[in-house]
Amino acid sequence: MLNNFLNTLAIIISVTSLLIVTYGALISTLSFLKNEFKRFSGTYSTTNIRKLRATFGTYLLLGLEFLIASDILKTVLEPTLNELAILGGIVILRTILSIFLNKEIKELEDKDV
C-alpha cells in the first residue's frame, strides 16, 4: 500500500513538473511574440529577450526540481542502477542550468544599474 501511495505521489509530482514547464513555455512564447511584434514599431529590445530567457530558465529549473523529487521517490521504490543514473543526470543538468541562469541574471542586473 505504501508503494502504491509513493508511486502515485511520484506521478503527481511528475505531472506538476510538466505543467510548470508547459506554463513557462507558454508565457515565454507569448512574451517572445510580443517582443518580435515590437520590431514593426521600432521598440524591439535584445534586453527583453535576455530577460525572457532568464524567466523561462527559472520555470525550467523549477520543473527540474519537481522532477528530481519525483525521481527520488521512484528511486526509493526501485533502487535500480538505471533509476540512479537518471536521477544523477537530472541533478547534473539542473546544476549546469542553474549556474548559467544565475550568471545571466547577474549580468542583466549589472546592466540595469
CSV table of C-alpha atoms in Angstrom, one decimal, residues 8-88:
chain,number,residue,atom,x,y,z
A,8,THR,CA,1.0,7.8,-7.2
A,9,LEU,CA,2.7,10.7,-5.5
A,10,ALA,CA,5.7,10.4,-7.8
A,11,ILE,CA,3.4,10.5,-10.8
A,12,ILE,CA,1.5,13.6,-9.5
A,13,ILE,CA,4.8,15.4,-8.9
A,14,SER,CA,6.0,14.5,-12.4
A,15,VAL,CA,2.8,15.8,-13.9
A,16,THR,CA,3.2,19.0,-11.8
A,17,SER,CA,6.7,19.4,-13.3
A,18,LEU,CA,5.3,19.0,-16.8
A,19,LEU,CA,2.6,21.7,-16.1
A,20,ILE,CA,5.2,24.1,-14.7
A,21,VAL,CA,7.5,23.7,-17.8
A,22,THR,CA,4.5,24.0,-20.1
A,23,TYR,CA,3.2,27.1,-18.4
A,24,GLY,CA,6.7,28.7,-18.5
A,25,ALA,CA,7.0,27.8,-22.2
A,26,LEU,CA,3.6,29.4,-22.9
A,27,ILE,CA,4.4,32.6,-21.1
A,28,SER,CA,7.8,32.7,-22.8
A,29,THR,CA,6.3,32.1,-26.2
A,30,LEU,CA,3.8,34.9,-25.7
A,31,SER,CA,6.5,37.3,-24.4
A,32,PHE,CA,8.7,36.4,-27.3
A,33,LEU,CA,6.0,37.1,-29.9
A,34,LYS,CA,5.1,40.4,-28.2
A,35,ASN,CA,8.7,41.5,-28.4
A,36,GLU,CA,9.0,40.4,-32.0
A,37,PHE,CA,5.9,42.5,-32.9
A,38,LYS,CA,7.8,45.4,-31.4
A,39,ARG,CA,10.2,45.3,-34.4
A,40,PHE,CA,7.4,46.9,-36.5
A,41,SER,CA,7.2,49.9,-34.2
A,42,GLY,CA,11.0,50.1,-33.7
A,43,THR,CA,10.9,49.4,-29.9
A,44,TYR,CA,12.4,45.9,-30.2
A,45,SER,CA,14.9,45.1,-27.4
A,46,THR,CA,17.5,42.4,-27.1
A,47,THR,CA,17.4,43.1,-23.3
A,48,ASN,CA,13.8,41.8,-23.3
A,49,ILE,CA,15.0,38.6,-25.0
A,50,ARG,CA,17.6,38.1,-22.3
A,51,LYS,CA,15.0,38.7,-19.6
A,52,LEU,CA,12.7,36.3,-21.3
A,53,ARG,CA,15.5,33.6,-21.3
A,54,ALA,CA,16.1,34.2,-17.6
A,55,THR,CA,12.4,33.9,-16.9
A,56,PHE,CA,12.0,30.7,-19.0
A,57,GLY,CA,15.1,29.3,-17.4
A,58,THR,CA,13.6,29.8,-14.0
A,59,TYR,CA,10.5,27.8,-15.0
A,60,LEU,CA,12.7,25.1,-16.3
A,61,LEU,CA,14.7,25.0,-13.1
A,62,LEU,CA,11.5,24.8,-11.0
A,63,GLY,CA,10.2,22.0,-13.2
A,64,LEU,CA,13.5,20.1,-12.9
A,65,GLU,CA,13.3,20.5,-9.1
A,66,PHE,CA,10.0,18.7,-9.2
A,67,LEU,CA,11.4,16.0,-11.5
A,68,ILE,CA,14.2,15.5,-9.0
A,69,ALA,CA,11.7,15.0,-6.2
A,70,SER,CA,9.7,12.6,-8.4
A,71,ASP,CA,12.8,10.6,-9.3
A,72,ILE,CA,13.9,10.4,-5.7
A,73,LEU,CA,10.6,8.8,-4.9
A,74,LYS,CA,10.9,6.4,-7.8
A,75,THR,CA,14.5,5.5,-6.7
A,76,VAL,CA,13.3,4.8,-3.2
A,77,LEU,CA,10.7,2.4,-4.7
A,78,GLU,CA,13.0,0.8,-7.2
A,79,PRO,CA,16.6,1.5,-6.4
A,80,THR,CA,18.0,0.2,-9.7
A,81,LEU,CA,21.2,1.4,-11.4
A,82,ASN,CA,19.0,2.8,-14.2
A,83,GLU,CA,17.0,5.0,-11.8
A,84,LEU,CA,20.1,6.2,-10.1
A,85,ALA,CA,21.6,7.1,-13.5
A,86,ILE,CA,18.5,9.1,-14.5
A,87,LEU,CA,18.5,10.9,-11.1
A,88,GLY,CA,22.2,11.7,-11.4
